[in-house]
């Protein structure tokens, strides 16, 4: 009988990869356990920031997190998420399921190899068509975003994409810019000139004697290389949003609006609290519904952070992002939502292993979480504008908004082929009703644009003293919603605009 010899394989060799790179992250997608949502289970070796990475990946895929249970004690990360897709249904698309497993379930070896390949590719490829990323932060004032747009237009700079947040009279913005004539990246010498010019715009009305926390050295513009894989073009939208959170944190928007002194106090009230119309009492009650509390768990050495507020998309991303950026580690968590209300509970310690021991530290964490939740809740109306892209278009749009007394409290600027797609949350600078006559001005000055209003807020005029009719107008005529007024203007004007 012939003898066969087989090569010897050490049985420990099969586990070598896991010993070097850690065990594979296991992702289980279950559509059978629940009739209403998809249950996503994740098991992996724990590391600082891993929970944020997972939540960020789910947010990027436009999944809504209804419930979540997190445990990461003893170096092991075990999470359960109840999620729905953007349409409110279970995640049944196999392509989406495969992407989830690829985005979250990759083991460390694959991630290291992929990162190495990407690094070599990025180092070898030309960046001739990639825009330059800049970031801005500082004190906000009415019309500031318009001034920034005008300054970039004067410098012959094209805004390819931009995202700006305003909260508590602070501004944070991440923008991607290119040269107007060549659409190429901007050289370092010219970039320094742009940064100096925009910094001057930010500091234009900063008083040296106000004594508030947003001092001159916090009003700055600089080149931003902090986004992974060379920025938004290779990264994701949540990378930009996390940076906006960090910028807002750096200018201490959680401290509330700056003190009202000096010429820089242009807002009649806090930028987070100017009423649209006269329903400020109702809005104030809604804001107070956001409650953050911190208790101590002496037995385990944890601090227990509880958040209860109105539920909305990306809420868990905002809270986890803030705790991570504040250098806290989440060991256990429970997240739930019911009938439009969210409840979150986090068991945390600082990265040094200590719980929150002082009242000052607890107060700071509470303020930071409240600010992170409020930043996305924009008061005002949302305007979506689409037009053929051209250099200076953003400057023209924001100028018309400013000249008609409207302040931009949030902006998302994008370019899709030959079109510019802009979304603005706007509000009257003085707190009065939004005057829809500005639509006519925009049509007349900028030519044909497609405009839509979303998330409209009913106009309720404040009752003036001595006027008891309750509708805020002396003649008792009913008020129409913003959407009704806008649509009537668009219908009358849409067929009478000359294509220029």
Coordinates of C-alpha atoms in Angstrom, one line a residue:
X1 CA 0.0 0.0 0.0
X2 CA 1.4 3.3 -1.0
X3 CA 2.1 5.8 1.8
X4 CA 1.1 9.4 1.5
X5 CA 2.9 12.2 3.4
X6 CA 1.0 15.4 4.1
X7 CA 2.7 18.6 5.2
X8 CA 2.3 19.4 8.9
X9 CA 0.2 22.5 9.8
X10 CA 0.5 23.8 13.3
X11 CA -3.1 24.1 14.6
X12 CA -2.2 27.4 16.3
X13 CA -1.5 28.9 12.9
X14 CA -5.2 29.2 12.1
X15 CA -5.6 31.6 15.0
X16 CA -2.5 33.7 14.2
X17 CA -4.5 36.3 12.3
X18 CA -6.9 36.8 15.2
X19 CA -3.9 37.0 17.7
X20 CA -2.3 39.7 15.6
X21 CA -5.2 41.8 14.5
X22 CA -7.9 40.8 17.0
X23 CA -10.9 38.5 16.4
X24 CA -13.3 39.2 13.6
X25 CA -16.0 41.7 14.3
X26 CA -19.2 39.6 14.1
X27 CA -22.3 41.3 12.7
X28 CA -25.7 39.6 12.8
X29 CA -28.7 41.0 10.9
X30 CA -32.0 39.6 12.2
X31 CA -35.3 40.4 10.4
X32 CA -37.2 37.6 12.2
X33 CA -37.2 38.6 15.8
X34 CA -39.2 41.8 15.4
X35 CA -42.2 42.6 13.2
X36 CA -41.4 46.3 13.0
X37 CA -37.7 46.7 12.7
X38 CA -34.3 45.0 11.9
X39 CA -32.2 43.8 14.8
X40 CA -28.5 44.4 14.3
X41 CA -26.1 42.6 16.7
X42 CA -22.4 43.4 16.9
X43 CA -19.7 41.6 18.8
X44 CA -16.1 42.8 18.7
X45 CA -13.0 43.6 20.8
X46 CA -13.6 47.0 22.4
X47 CA -11.6 50.1 21.8
X48 CA -12.0 53.8 22.6
X49 CA -14.4 55.4 20.1
X50 CA -15.7 52.1 18.6
X51 CA -19.3 52.9 19.6
X52 CA -19.1 56.2 17.8
X53 CA -17.7 54.4 14.7
X54 CA -20.6 52.0 14.6
X55 CA -23.3 54.7 15.2
X56 CA -21.6 56.9 12.6
X57 CA -21.7 54.0 10.1
X58 CA -25.4 53.4 10.7
X59 CA -26.1 57.1 10.5
X60 CA -24.3 57.4 7.2
X61 CA -26.5 54.6 5.8
X62 CA -29.5 56.7 6.7
X63 CA -30.8 54.2 9.3
X64 CA -32.9 55.3 12.2
X65 CA -31.9 53.8 15.5
X66 CA -35.1 53.1 17.5
X67 CA -33.5 51.1 20.4
X68 CA -30.0 50.2 21.4
X69 CA -28.4 48.2 24.2
X70 CA -24.6 48.6 24.6
X71 CA -22.2 46.7 26.8
X72 CA -18.4 47.0 26.6
X73 CA -17.0 45.8 29.9
X74 CA -14.0 43.5 30.2
X75 CA -12.6 44.6 26.8
X76 CA -15.4 43.2 24.7
X77 CA -18.0 45.2 22.7
X78 CA -21.5 43.8 22.4
X79 CA -24.2 46.0 20.9
X80 CA -27.8 45.4 19.8
X81 CA -29.5 48.0 17.6
X82 CA -33.1 48.1 16.5
X83 CA -33.1 50.0 13.2
X84 CA -35.3 51.1 10.2
X85 CA -34.3 52.4 6.8
X86 CA -35.0 55.9 5.6
X87 CA -38.5 54.9 4.6
X88 CA -39.4 53.5 8.0
X89 CA -39.2 49.9 6.9
X90 CA -37.1 46.9 7.8
X91 CA -33.7 46.6 6.2
X92 CA -34.3 43.9 3.6
X93 CA -32.3 45.1 0.6
X94 CA -29.4 42.6 0.3
X95 CA -27.1 45.3 -1.1
X96 CA -27.7 47.4 2.1
X97 CA -27.2 44.3 4.3
X98 CA -23.9 43.5 2.5
X99 CA -22.8 47.1 2.9
X100 CA -23.5 47.0 6.7
X101 CA -21.5 43.9 7.1
X102 CA -18.7 45.3 5.1
X103 CA -18.7 48.7 6.9
X104 CA -19.0 47.4 10.4
X105 CA -18.0 43.8 10.3
X106 CA -14.5 44.1 8.7
X107 CA -11.9 42.7 10.9
X108 CA -8.8 44.7 11.9
X109 CA -6.6 42.9 9.4
X110 CA -8.8 43.9 6.5
X111 CA -9.0 47.4 7.8
X112 CA -5.3 47.7 8.2
X113 CA -4.7 46.4 4.7
X114 CA -7.4 48.6 3.2
X115 CA -5.9 51.6 4.9
X116 CA -2.5 50.8 3.6
X117 CA -3.8 50.5 0.1
X118 CA -5.7 53.7 0.3
X119 CA -2.7 55.5 1.7
X120 CA -0.5 54.4 -1.2
X121 CA -3.2 55.3 -3.7
X122 CA -3.8 58.7 -2.2
X123 CA 0.0 59.4 -2.2
X124 CA 0.4 58.5 -5.8
X125 CA -2.7 60.0 -7.4
X126 CA -2.9 63.6 -8.4
X127 CA -5.2 66.0 -6.5
X128 CA -5.7 68.3 -9.4
X129 CA -9.4 68.2 -9.2
X130 CA -9.9 68.0 -5.5
X131 CA -11.1 71.2 -3.7
X132 CA -9.4 72.7 -0.7
X133 CA -11.1 72.3 2.7
X134 CA -11.2 75.3 5.1
X135 CA -13.0 75.7 8.4
X136 CA -14.3 78.8 10.2
X137 CA -15.4 79.4 13.7
X138 CA -16.3 82.4 15.9
X139 CA -19.0 84.7 17.0
X140 CA -22.0 84.9 14.7
X141 CA -24.0 88.0 13.8
X142 CA -26.8 88.7 11.4
X143 CA -25.6 88.6 7.8
X144 CA -22.2 87.0 8.6
X145 CA -22.7 84.1 6.2
X146 CA -23.5 86.5 3.4
X147 CA -20.4 88.5 4.2
X148 CA -18.3 85.4 4.0
X149 CA -19.8 84.4 0.7
X150 CA -19.2 87.9 -0.7
X151 CA -15.6 87.8 0.5
X152 CA -14.9 84.5 -1.3
X153 CA -16.5 85.8 -4.5
X154 CA -14.4 89.0 -4.3
X155 CA -11.3 86.7 -4.0
X156 CA -12.4 84.8 -7.2
X157 CA -13.0 81.6 -5.1
X158 CA -15.6 79.1 -6.0
X159 CA -17.5 77.4 -3.2
X160 CA -17.9 73.7 -4.2
X161 CA -19.6 72.6 -1.0
X162 CA -20.2 74.1 2.4
X163 CA -21.9 73.3 5.7
X164 CA -22.5 75.9 8.4
X165 CA -24.2 75.8 11.8
X166 CA -25.2 78.7 14.0
X167 CA -26.1 78.3 17.7
X168 CA -26.1 80.6 20.6
X169 CA -24.5 83.4 18.5
X170 CA -21.6 81.2 17.4
X171 CA -20.8 80.1 13.9
X172 CA -19.0 76.9 12.7
X173 CA -18.5 76.3 9.0
X174 CA -16.6 73.7 6.9
X175 CA -16.3 74.7 3.2
X176 CA -14.6 73.2 0.1
X177 CA -13.3 75.8 -2.2
X178 CA -11.4 75.9 -5.6
X179 CA -9.9 78.5 -7.9
X180 CA -12.5 80.3 -10.0
X181 CA -10.6 80.2 -13.2
X182 CA -9.0 76.7 -13.1
X183 CA -11.3 74.8 -10.6
X184 CA -8.0 73.5 -9.1
X185 CA -6.8 73.4 -5.5
X186 CA -5.4 76.6 -4.1
X187 CA -1.7 77.0 -3.5
X188 CA -0.5 77.7 0.1
X189 CA 0.4 81.3 -0.5
X190 CA -3.0 82.2 -1.8
X191 CA -4.6 80.1 0.8
X192 CA -2.9 82.1 3.5
X193 CA -4.3 85.3 2.0
X194 CA -7.8 83.9 1.9
X195 CA -7.5 82.8 5.6
X196 CA -6.3 86.3 6.6
X197 CA -9.1 88.0 4.7
X198 CA -11.9 85.8 6.1
X199 CA -10.5 86.1 9.6
X200 CA -10.8 89.9 9.2
X201 CA -14.5 89.4 8.2
X202 CA -15.1 87.2 11.2
X203 CA -13.5 89.7 13.6
X204 CA -15.1 92.8 12.0
X205 CA -17.4 93.6 14.9
X206 CA -15.6 91.9 17.8
X207 CA -15.3 94.2 20.7
X208 CA -12.1 93.9 22.7
X209 CA -13.9 95.0 25.9
X210 CA -16.9 92.7 26.0
X211 CA -15.3 90.2 28.3
X212 CA -17.2 87.2 26.9
X213 CA -15.7 83.8 26.2
X214 CA -15.7 84.1 22.4
X215 CA -12.6 86.2 22.3
X216 CA -10.6 87.3 19.4
X217 CA -8.3 84.3 19.3
X218 CA -11.3 82.1 18.8
X219 CA -12.4 83.9 15.6
X220 CA -10.3 82.0 13.1
X221 CA -10.1 80.5 9.6
X222 CA -7.7 77.8 8.7
X223 CA -7.0 75.0 6.2
X224 CA -8.6 71.9 7.4
X225 CA -7.0 68.5 6.8
X226 CA -8.7 66.8 9.7
X227 CA -11.3 64.8 7.8
X228 CA -10.3 61.2 7.0
X229 CA -9.1 60.3 3.5
X230 CA -8.6 63.9 2.4
X231 CA -12.0 65.2 3.5
X232 CA -15.5 65.0 2.4
X233 CA -14.7 63.8 -1.1
X234 CA -13.4 60.5 0.3
X235 CA -15.1 60.7 3.8
X236 CA -18.7 60.9 4.8
X237 CA -21.2 63.5 5.8
X238 CA -21.0 62.5 9.5
X239 CA -17.2 63.3 9.3
X240 CA -18.2 66.9 8.5
X241 CA -20.9 66.9 11.1
X242 CA -18.6 65.7 13.8
X243 CA -16.1 68.4 12.9
X244 CA -18.9 71.0 13.2
X245 CA -19.7 69.6 16.7
X246 CA -16.0 70.0 17.6
X247 CA -15.8 73.6 16.3
X248 CA -18.9 74.6 18.2
X249 CA -17.5 73.0 21.3
X250 CA -14.2 74.9 20.8
X251 CA -16.1 78.3 20.8
X252 CA -18.1 77.3 23.8
X253 CA -21.6 77.6 22.4
X254 CA -22.7 75.6 25.4
X255 CA -22.2 78.6 27.6
X256 CA -25.1 80.4 25.9
X257 CA -25.1 83.6 23.9
X258 CA -22.3 86.1 24.6
X259 CA -23.1 89.1 26.9
X260 CA -25.0 91.8 25.2
X261 CA -22.5 94.7 25.1
X262 CA -20.7 96.5 22.4
X263 CA -21.6 96.8 18.7
X264 CA -21.2 93.1 18.1
X265 CA -24.5 92.4 20.0
X266 CA -26.6 92.5 16.8
X267 CA -28.9 89.7 17.7
X268 CA -32.0 91.0 19.6
X269 CA -31.9 87.8 21.6
X270 CA -30.0 84.5 21.6
X271 CA -29.7 83.0 18.2
X272 CA -31.1 79.8 19.6
X273 CA -34.2 81.6 21.1
X274 CA -35.4 84.2 18.7
X275 CA -39.1 83.4 18.1
X276 CA -40.5 83.0 14.6
X277 CA -43.6 85.0 14.9
X278 CA -45.0 85.1 18.4
X279 CA -45.2 81.6 19.7
X280 CA -42.1 82.0 21.8
X281 CA -43.7 80.6 25.0
X282 CA -44.5 77.3 23.2
X283 CA -41.0 77.1 21.8
X284 CA -39.5 77.8 25.2
X285 CA -41.5 75.0 26.7
X286 CA -40.4 72.6 24.0
X287 CA -36.8 73.5 24.6
X288 CA -37.2 72.8 28.3
X289 CA -38.4 69.3 27.5
X290 CA -34.8 68.4 26.8
X291 CA -33.5 67.2 30.1
X292 CA -30.0 65.9 30.9
X293 CA -29.2 64.5 34.4
X294 CA -26.1 63.0 35.9
X295 CA -26.1 60.6 38.8
X296 CA -23.4 58.5 40.5
X297 CA -23.1 54.7 40.6
X298 CA -20.6 54.3 43.5
X299 CA -20.7 50.5 43.4
X300 CA -19.3 50.3 39.9
X301 CA -17.5 53.7 39.7
X302 CA -19.7 54.9 36.9
X303 CA -21.4 58.2 36.3
X304 CA -24.9 57.7 34.8
X305 CA -26.0 60.3 32.2
X306 CA -29.6 60.3 31.3
X307 CA -31.0 62.3 28.3
X308 CA -34.7 62.7 27.6
X309 CA -36.0 64.8 24.8
X310 CA -38.0 64.9 21.6
X311 CA -36.8 62.1 19.3
X312 CA -35.3 63.0 15.9
X313 CA -32.9 61.6 13.4
X314 CA -29.2 61.5 14.3
X315 CA -29.9 62.1 17.9
X316 CA -27.8 59.2 19.2
X317 CA -24.9 60.2 16.9
X318 CA -24.9 63.7 18.4
X319 CA -24.9 62.6 22.0
X320 CA -22.3 59.8 21.5
X321 CA -20.2 62.1 19.4
X322 CA -20.2 64.7 22.2
X323 CA -19.3 62.3 25.0
X324 CA -16.5 60.9 22.9
X325 CA -15.1 64.3 22.1
X326 CA -15.2 65.2 25.8
X327 CA -13.0 62.2 26.4
X328 CA -15.5 60.0 28.1
X329 CA -15.8 56.2 27.6
X330 CA -19.2 54.7 27.4
X331 CA -19.3 51.3 29.1
X332 CA -23.0 50.5 29.1
X333 CA -25.9 52.3 27.4
X334 CA -29.6 51.9 26.8
X335 CA -31.5 53.9 24.2
X336 CA -35.2 53.9 23.5
X337 CA -37.8 55.9 21.7
X338 CA -41.6 55.9 22.0
X339 CA -44.2 58.2 20.3
X340 CA -41.7 60.8 19.3
X341 CA -39.9 60.9 22.6
X342 CA -36.4 59.6 23.2
X343 CA -34.7 58.3 26.4
X344 CA -31.0 57.6 26.6
X345 CA -28.9 56.3 29.5
X346 CA -25.1 56.1 29.4
X347 CA -22.7 54.7 32.0
X348 CA -19.5 56.5 31.6
X349 CA -16.1 57.2 33.0
X350 CA -13.4 59.6 31.9
X351 CA -10.6 58.1 29.8
X352 CA -8.4 58.3 33.0
X353 CA -10.8 55.9 34.6
X354 CA -12.5 58.4 37.0
X355 CA -16.1 59.2 37.2
X356 CA -17.5 62.7 37.3
X357 CA -16.8 63.8 40.8
X358 CA -17.2 67.6 40.8
X359 CA -20.3 69.6 40.3
X360 CA -18.5 71.8 37.8
X361 CA -17.6 68.8 35.6
X362 CA -21.1 67.5 35.7
X363 CA -22.5 70.9 34.8
X364 CA -20.2 71.2 31.8
X365 CA -21.2 67.8 30.5
X366 CA -24.9 68.6 30.9
X367 CA -24.4 71.9 29.0
X368 CA -22.4 70.3 26.2
X369 CA -25.0 67.6 25.7
X370 CA -27.9 70.1 25.7
X371 CA -26.0 72.2 23.1
X372 CA -25.3 69.2 20.9
X373 CA -29.0 68.3 20.9
X374 CA -30.1 71.9 20.2
X375 CA -27.7 72.6 17.3
X376 CA -29.8 70.7 14.7
X377 CA -33.1 72.1 15.9
X378 CA -33.3 75.2 13.6
X379 CA -36.0 77.7 14.1
X380 CA -37.3 79.3 11.0
X381 CA -38.2 78.0 7.5
X382 CA -36.1 75.8 5.3
X383 CA -35.5 77.0 1.8
X384 CA -34.2 74.7 -0.9
X385 CA -32.9 76.4 -4.0
X386 CA -31.7 74.8 -7.2
X387 CA -30.1 76.8 -10.0
X388 CA -27.5 76.5 -12.7
X389 CA -24.2 76.9 -10.9
X390 CA -22.0 79.9 -11.5
X391 CA -19.3 81.7 -9.7
X392 CA -20.9 84.2 -7.2
X393 CA -24.3 82.4 -7.1
X394 CA -24.0 81.8 -3.3
X395 CA -22.9 85.4 -2.7
X396 CA -26.0 86.6 -4.7
X397 CA -28.4 84.4 -2.9
X398 CA -27.2 85.2 0.6
X399 CA -27.0 88.9 -0.2
X400 CA -30.7 89.0 -1.2
X401 CA -31.6 87.1 2.0
X402 CA -29.6 89.6 4.0
X403 CA -31.0 92.7 2.3
X404 CA -34.5 91.4 3.0
X405 CA -33.8 91.1 6.7
X406 CA -33.3 87.3 6.8
X407 CA -30.5 85.6 8.7
X408 CA -29.1 82.2 7.8
X409 CA -29.0 80.0 10.8
X410 CA -27.9 76.8 9.0
X411 CA -26.7 76.1 5.4
X412 CA -25.9 73.1 3.3
X413 CA -24.3 74.0 0.0
X414 CA -23.6 71.3 -2.7
X415 CA -22.9 71.1 -6.4
X416 CA -24.5 68.4 -8.5
X417 CA -23.1 68.4 -12.0
X418 CA -24.0 71.8 -13.5
X419 CA -26.4 72.7 -10.8
X420 CA -26.0 74.2 -7.4
X421 CA -28.3 72.7 -4.7
X422 CA -28.5 75.0 -1.6
X423 CA -30.6 74.5 1.5
X424 CA -30.9 77.3 4.0
X425 CA -32.7 77.7 7.4
X426 CA -33.6 81.4 7.5
X427 CA -35.2 83.6 10.1
X428 CA -36.1 87.2 10.3
X429 CA -33.3 89.1 12.1
X430 CA -35.7 91.1 14.3
X431 CA -37.9 88.1 15.3
X432 CA -40.8 89.2 13.2
X433 CA -42.7 87.2 10.5
X434 CA -40.8 86.2 7.4
X435 CA -41.6 88.6 4.6
X436 CA -42.2 86.5 1.5
X437 CA -41.7 89.5 -0.8
X438 CA -38.0 88.6 -0.9
X439 CA -39.0 85.7 -3.3
X440 CA -39.8 88.3 -6.0
X441 CA -36.5 90.0 -5.4
X442 CA -34.6 86.7 -5.7
X443 CA -36.4 85.9 -8.9
X444 CA -35.8 89.3 -10.4
X445 CA -32.1 89.5 -9.5
X446 CA -30.9 86.0 -10.0
X447 CA -33.0 84.7 -12.9
X448 CA -34.7 81.3 -12.9
X449 CA -34.4 79.2 -9.7
X450 CA -36.4 76.3 -8.4
X451 CA -37.4 77.0 -4.8
X452 CA -39.2 74.9 -2.3
X453 CA -40.2 75.3 1.4
X454 CA -40.0 72.5 3.8
X455 CA -40.5 72.1 7.5
X456 CA -42.5 75.3 7.5
X457 CA -43.5 76.9 10.7
X458 CA -47.0 78.5 11.0
X459 CA -46.9 82.2 11.2
X460 CA -48.4 83.4 14.5
X461 CA -48.0 87.1 15.0
X462 CA -47.4 88.4 18.5
X463 CA -50.4 90.2 19.9
X464 CA -49.6 93.9 20.3
X465 CA -50.5 95.7 23.5
X466 CA -54.0 96.9 23.5
X467 CA -55.0 94.6 20.6
X468 CA -57.3 91.9 21.9
X469 CA -58.3 90.3 18.6
X470 CA -55.8 87.5 19.1
X471 CA -54.5 87.4 15.5
X472 CA -51.9 90.2 15.9
X473 CA -53.2 92.3 13.1
X474 CA -55.3 95.4 13.5
X475 CA -57.8 94.5 10.8
X476 CA -58.4 91.0 11.9
X477 CA -57.4 89.4 8.6
X478 CA -56.3 85.8 8.8
X479 CA -52.6 85.0 8.3
X480 CA -51.5 82.4 5.7
X481 CA -48.7 79.9 6.2
X482 CA -45.3 80.5 4.7
X483 CA -45.7 77.7 2.3
X484 CA -49.1 79.1 0.9
X485 CA -47.6 82.5 0.4
X486 CA -44.5 81.1 -1.3
X487 CA -46.3 78.8 -3.6
X488 CA -48.6 81.5 -4.7
X489 CA -45.6 83.7 -5.6
X490 CA -43.9 80.9 -7.4
X491 CA -47.0 79.9 -9.4
X492 CA -47.4 83.5 -10.6
X493 CA -43.7 84.1 -11.4
X494 CA -42.5 80.7 -12.7
X495 CA -43.8 81.2 -16.2
X496 CA -42.8 84.8 -16.5
X497 CA -39.1 84.6 -15.9
X498 CA -36.8 85.2 -18.9
X499 CA -34.1 82.6 -19.2
X500 CA -30.9 84.7 -19.1

